[in-house]
Amino acid sequence: MGPGLHPRTGPAARVRTRVEIVARPGPGGRTVLPVVRSSGQLAVRRTGPATVHLVATAFGPLGGDDAEVTLVVEEGAHLRVRSVAAAIALPARGDLAPSAQRITASVAGTLDLGLEPTVVAARAHHLAELTADLGAGGVLTATEQVLLGRAGEDPGRWTGTVRVVREGRPLLHTTVGLGPGEPAWLPPVAPRAYASTVHIGNDEADVLTGENAVRLPLPGGWVTTGWGAELHQVLRAVEALGAPVRVPA
């Protein structure tokens, strides 16, 4: 068996992961979670008054695996979503299908979504999608961190799409493709590390640039993007362009 490969093959071997979390305002300004469901490769643990962590129950994802995360934050509620460790997207033997993670969020309250990095191993292709529907008072902060390839190996391929709508009005719809096979990823402009934060609330921001990073204004917020060779350097560059207020843990 080659490095980074696993013997699971065929459609029947693919893993479907489903997570559903509903945050609702409770007595005394607290947030309650009346719905917390998970199956497949992720479990959910409540780690603070308004914080949950996603915990991987198996390695991966592998090519062909599919994860759907549904988040509902009702008006007056707060939800902070984190993960315990980085996810490593791996190729499956004999299967060229990408792995996928799709997050759908309905936000009338405040959602802070900040998962640990996704590392895409050589020969793997991972699809990441975030679709957020915000109410009039909804506040969203969502951060994506990506690293192509583990130490000493070729980069994998990552395709990420973010769609944000507020009261039916599109605010952001962008797709970024990194790694071999992506049209815009051509040496010498071929970064292996990428990070982006979108923040939508009632804030305003101007255009701001840094070293391999940029912040662009959006109605009620902004989006920051950084790229480079090392993820820790990219994250510092993105954070330097503006750090939104986080939801208390």
XYZ file of C-alpha atoms in Angstrom:
249
model
C 0.000 0.000 0.000
C 1.439 3.380 -1.020
C 1.786 6.284 1.386
C -1.414 8.174 2.037
C -3.619 5.466 0.513
C -6.257 3.314 2.161
C -7.841 0.081 0.856
C -11.437 1.362 0.938
C -12.746 1.356 -2.618
C -16.067 1.656 -4.418
C -19.153 3.734 -3.707
C -20.295 1.440 -0.896
C -17.109 2.172 1.034
C -17.609 5.930 1.051
C -18.473 7.506 4.392
C -21.371 9.941 4.749
C -21.055 12.273 7.711
C -23.940 14.391 8.952
C -23.881 17.028 11.713
C -26.809 19.196 12.822
C -26.658 21.853 15.551
C -29.383 24.305 16.551
C -28.609 27.192 18.923
C -31.537 28.904 20.642
C -31.691 31.721 23.226
C -32.407 30.481 26.725
C -33.219 31.973 30.126
C -30.918 34.680 31.432
C -29.292 35.328 28.072
C -27.813 31.841 27.870
C -27.667 29.804 24.677
C -29.236 26.355 24.674
C -28.650 23.640 22.093
C -31.925 21.726 21.666
C -30.572 19.830 18.652
C -27.102 18.257 18.494
C -26.836 15.310 16.119
C -23.862 13.694 14.432
C -23.043 10.545 12.497
C -20.177 9.247 10.417
C -16.696 10.642 10.950
C -17.556 13.539 13.272
C -18.854 13.777 16.821
C -19.955 16.973 18.570
C -18.893 17.943 22.081
C -20.155 21.004 23.958
C -17.047 22.608 25.474
C -18.397 25.944 26.734
C -21.612 27.889 27.313
C -21.788 28.772 23.616
C -19.022 26.597 22.170
C -18.980 23.201 20.491
C -16.043 21.242 19.109
C -16.190 18.840 16.186
C -14.198 15.713 16.992
C -13.007 13.334 14.282
C -13.865 9.705 15.035
C -11.803 8.338 12.119
C -8.887 9.502 10.010
C -9.582 11.232 6.753
C -11.653 12.242 4.914
C -10.765 9.936 2.042
C -11.633 10.453 -1.601
C -15.377 10.021 -2.066
C -16.267 10.781 1.565
C -19.020 13.341 2.019
C -19.720 15.524 5.075
C -22.670 17.865 5.589
C -22.809 20.241 8.566
C -26.025 22.167 9.221
C -25.938 25.055 11.696
C -28.965 27.071 12.830
C -28.446 30.062 15.128
C -31.718 31.652 16.154
C -32.120 35.333 16.969
C -30.563 36.148 20.341
C -28.408 33.007 20.393
C -24.631 32.690 20.051
C -22.704 29.725 18.676
C -18.951 29.204 18.471
C -17.857 26.177 16.401
C -14.334 24.785 16.569
C -12.588 21.504 15.783
C -10.130 19.551 17.902
C -7.442 18.919 15.278
C -6.536 19.492 11.659
C -8.328 17.391 9.039
C -6.120 15.507 6.573
C -7.783 14.859 3.226
C -6.371 11.663 1.719
C -6.803 9.939 -1.637
C -8.549 6.577 -1.766
C -7.061 3.734 -3.766
C -8.581 3.498 -7.237
C -11.024 6.346 -6.600
C -10.455 9.773 -8.148
C -13.577 11.290 -6.568
C -12.901 14.235 -4.264
C -13.809 14.325 -0.623
C -16.293 17.043 0.285
C -17.387 19.100 3.280
C -20.465 21.294 2.922
C -21.467 23.657 5.730
C -24.878 25.306 5.594
C -25.649 28.005 8.154
C -28.867 29.878 8.914
C -27.877 32.800 11.123
C -30.291 35.143 12.875
C -28.024 35.377 15.952
C -24.208 35.245 16.075
C -22.077 32.472 14.557
C -18.298 32.199 14.927
C -17.006 29.357 12.761
C -13.291 28.640 12.984
C -12.152 25.086 12.283
C -8.576 23.858 12.411
C -6.685 23.680 9.091
C -7.473 21.263 6.297
C -4.314 19.566 5.005
C -4.757 18.121 1.508
C -2.325 15.270 0.914
C -0.677 14.536 -2.425
C -3.095 13.137 -5.065
C -6.123 14.090 -2.961
C -8.789 16.606 -3.977
C -10.997 18.198 -1.339
C -14.098 20.339 -1.902
C -15.154 22.807 0.796
C -18.383 24.783 0.666
C -19.886 27.312 3.057
C -23.385 28.643 2.405
C -24.659 31.184 4.933
C -28.105 32.798 5.008
C -28.160 35.734 7.418
C -31.147 37.447 8.931
C -31.330 41.218 9.447
C -29.421 41.042 12.741
C -27.288 38.013 11.961
C -23.541 38.171 12.589
C -21.144 35.768 10.900
C -17.415 35.259 11.325
C -16.011 32.296 9.372
C -12.356 31.374 8.898
C -10.882 28.848 6.460
C -7.315 27.513 6.723
C -5.747 25.293 4.066
C -2.363 23.657 3.566
C -1.530 21.719 0.405
C 0.591 18.656 1.139
C 2.167 17.297 4.272
C 5.851 17.790 5.043
C 8.038 16.494 2.235
C 5.238 15.599 -0.202
C 3.661 17.121 -3.288
C 0.623 19.366 -2.838
C -2.928 18.121 -3.083
C -5.833 20.023 -4.626
C -8.418 22.141 -2.797
C -11.498 23.923 -4.136
C -13.388 26.214 -1.785
C -16.666 28.071 -2.352
C -18.262 30.639 -0.037
C -21.763 32.040 -0.524
C -23.226 34.599 1.883
C -26.735 36.049 1.576
C -28.481 38.501 3.902
C -32.273 38.759 3.680
C -32.149 37.429 0.138
C -29.426 39.859 -0.966
C -26.177 38.230 -2.148
C -23.159 39.661 -0.325
C -20.398 37.271 -1.350
C -20.019 34.386 -3.795
C -16.481 33.300 -4.479
C -14.643 30.134 -5.462
C -10.915 29.614 -4.931
C -9.005 26.714 -6.479
C -5.544 25.697 -5.295
C -3.259 22.872 -6.304
C -2.495 20.848 -9.430
C -5.314 20.975 -11.947
C -6.685 24.360 -10.860
C -6.487 26.928 -13.714
C -5.183 29.828 -11.611
C -2.606 27.768 -9.707
C 0.436 28.098 -11.927
C 4.078 28.391 -10.851
C 5.625 30.693 -9.816
C 2.287 31.885 -8.318
C 1.407 28.588 -6.685
C 0.896 29.057 -2.930
C 0.652 25.976 -0.730
C -0.980 27.816 2.187
C -4.206 29.828 2.169
C -6.408 31.468 4.786
C -9.542 33.583 4.567
C -11.908 35.194 7.045
C -15.313 36.610 6.180
C -17.013 38.819 8.759
C -20.539 40.146 8.277
C -22.322 42.147 10.962
C -22.815 45.869 11.343
C -19.206 46.875 10.753
C -17.489 48.836 8.031
C -13.990 48.427 6.626
C -11.757 49.972 4.000
C -9.527 48.213 1.521
C -6.287 47.217 3.220
C -3.310 45.295 1.870
C -0.439 43.482 3.517
C 2.286 41.076 2.526
C 0.476 38.518 0.340
C -2.819 39.463 1.988
C -5.750 41.749 1.285
C -8.908 42.935 3.031
C -11.910 43.914 0.922
C -15.049 45.624 2.238
C -18.460 44.001 2.117
C -21.834 45.447 3.162
C -21.681 45.247 6.957
C -18.220 43.707 7.098
C -15.259 42.483 5.118
C -13.369 39.501 3.735
C -9.641 38.998 4.264
C -7.517 36.616 2.225
C -3.889 35.570 2.509
C -1.632 33.131 0.691
C 1.976 31.964 0.799
C 4.316 29.069 1.454
C 3.813 28.633 5.221
C 0.412 28.574 6.911
C 1.540 30.235 10.144
C 2.891 33.201 8.166
C -0.312 33.457 6.153
C -2.438 33.459 9.315
C -0.369 36.259 10.834
C -0.778 38.320 7.662
C -4.557 37.831 7.652
C -4.918 38.617 11.353
C -2.889 41.802 10.918
C -5.538 43.164 8.556
C -8.281 43.057 11.156
C -9.403 40.759 13.955
C -13.191 40.620 14.398
C -14.645 40.348 17.888
C -15.109 36.659 18.755
C -18.056 35.092 20.528
C -17.189 34.375 24.196
C -16.458 30.708 24.846
